[in-house]
mmCIF file of C-alpha atoms in Angstrom:
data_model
loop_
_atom_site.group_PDB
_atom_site.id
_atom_site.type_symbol
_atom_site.label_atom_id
_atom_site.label_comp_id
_atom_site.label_asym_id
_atom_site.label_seq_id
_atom_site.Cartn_x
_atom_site.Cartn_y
_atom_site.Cartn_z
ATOM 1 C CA UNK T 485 -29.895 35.325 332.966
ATOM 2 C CA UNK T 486 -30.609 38.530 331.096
ATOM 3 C CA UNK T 487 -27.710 39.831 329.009
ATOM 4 C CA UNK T 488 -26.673 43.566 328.813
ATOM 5 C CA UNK T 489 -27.086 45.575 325.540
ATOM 6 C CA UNK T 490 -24.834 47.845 325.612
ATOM 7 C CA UNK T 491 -25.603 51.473 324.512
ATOM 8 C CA UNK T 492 -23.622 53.698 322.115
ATOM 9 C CA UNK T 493 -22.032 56.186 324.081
ATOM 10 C CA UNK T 494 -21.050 59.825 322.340
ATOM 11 C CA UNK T 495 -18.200 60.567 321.654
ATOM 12 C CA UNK T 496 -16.901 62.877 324.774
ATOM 13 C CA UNK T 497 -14.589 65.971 324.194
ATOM 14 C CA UNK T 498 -11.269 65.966 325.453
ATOM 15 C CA UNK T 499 -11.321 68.752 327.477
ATOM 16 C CA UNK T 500 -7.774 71.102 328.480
ATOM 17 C CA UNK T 501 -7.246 71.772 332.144
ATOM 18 C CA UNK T 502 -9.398 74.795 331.937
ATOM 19 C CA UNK T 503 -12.240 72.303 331.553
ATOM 20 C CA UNK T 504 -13.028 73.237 327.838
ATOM 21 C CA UNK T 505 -12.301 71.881 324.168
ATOM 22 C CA UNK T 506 -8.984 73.187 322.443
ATOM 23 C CA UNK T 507 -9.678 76.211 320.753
ATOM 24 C CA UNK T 508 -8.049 79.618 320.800
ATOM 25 C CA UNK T 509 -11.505 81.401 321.415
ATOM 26 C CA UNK T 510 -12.443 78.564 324.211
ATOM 27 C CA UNK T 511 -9.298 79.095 325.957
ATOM 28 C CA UNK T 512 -9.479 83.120 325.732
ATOM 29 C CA UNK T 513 -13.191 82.632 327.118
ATOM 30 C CA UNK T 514 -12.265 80.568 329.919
ATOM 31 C CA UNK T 515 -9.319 82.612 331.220
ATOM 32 C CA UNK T 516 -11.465 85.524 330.892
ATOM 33 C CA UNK T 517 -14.197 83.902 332.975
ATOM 34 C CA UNK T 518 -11.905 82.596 335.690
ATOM 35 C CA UNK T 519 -10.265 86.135 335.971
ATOM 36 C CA UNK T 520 -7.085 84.399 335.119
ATOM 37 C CA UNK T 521 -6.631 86.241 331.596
ATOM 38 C CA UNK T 522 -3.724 88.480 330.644
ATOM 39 C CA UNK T 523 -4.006 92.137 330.518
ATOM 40 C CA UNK T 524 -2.653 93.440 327.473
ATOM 41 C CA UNK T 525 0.219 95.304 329.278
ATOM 42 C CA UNK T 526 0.867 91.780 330.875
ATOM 43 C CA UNK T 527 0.658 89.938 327.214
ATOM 44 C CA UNK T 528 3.796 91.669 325.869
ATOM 45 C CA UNK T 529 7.693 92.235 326.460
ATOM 46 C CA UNK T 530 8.720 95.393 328.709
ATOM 47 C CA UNK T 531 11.055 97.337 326.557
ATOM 48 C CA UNK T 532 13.729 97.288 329.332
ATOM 49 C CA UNK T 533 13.918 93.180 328.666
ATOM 50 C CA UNK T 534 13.664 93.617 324.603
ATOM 51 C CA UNK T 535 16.641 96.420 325.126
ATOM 52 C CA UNK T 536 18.784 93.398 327.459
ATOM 53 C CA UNK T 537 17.945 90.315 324.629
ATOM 54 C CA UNK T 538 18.910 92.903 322.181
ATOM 55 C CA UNK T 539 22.206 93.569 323.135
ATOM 56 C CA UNK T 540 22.752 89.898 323.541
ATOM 57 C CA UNK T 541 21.957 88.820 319.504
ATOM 58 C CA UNK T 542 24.926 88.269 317.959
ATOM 59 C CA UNK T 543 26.187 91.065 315.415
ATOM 60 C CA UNK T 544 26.341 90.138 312.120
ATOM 61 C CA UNK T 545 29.658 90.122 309.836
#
């Protein structure tokens, strides 16, 4: 009966659900290639919603 040597695997990435290692650039990349990436008009706050939070901060004394 033979035996099995076993062989020393590398080490494998983990790997986010958009299939590539955790990095800021990676992610960017990916999005980008997928299409799924955020315009920059889509990235930010509208100033009608900064105007509403705005008038809901509390006023200082």
């Amino acid at each position: 009966m033979k035996r099995r040597i076993k062989k020393a695997r590398k080490h494998s990435r983990k790997k986010n659900r958009l299939g590539v290692k955790n990095s800021l650039v990676n992610n960017i990349n990916a999005r980008r290639k997928k299409g799924i990436s955020r315009s920059k008009r889509k990235s930010g706050i509208s100033k009608k919603s900064y105007a509403a939070m705005q008038a809901n901060w509390k006023k200082k004394k």
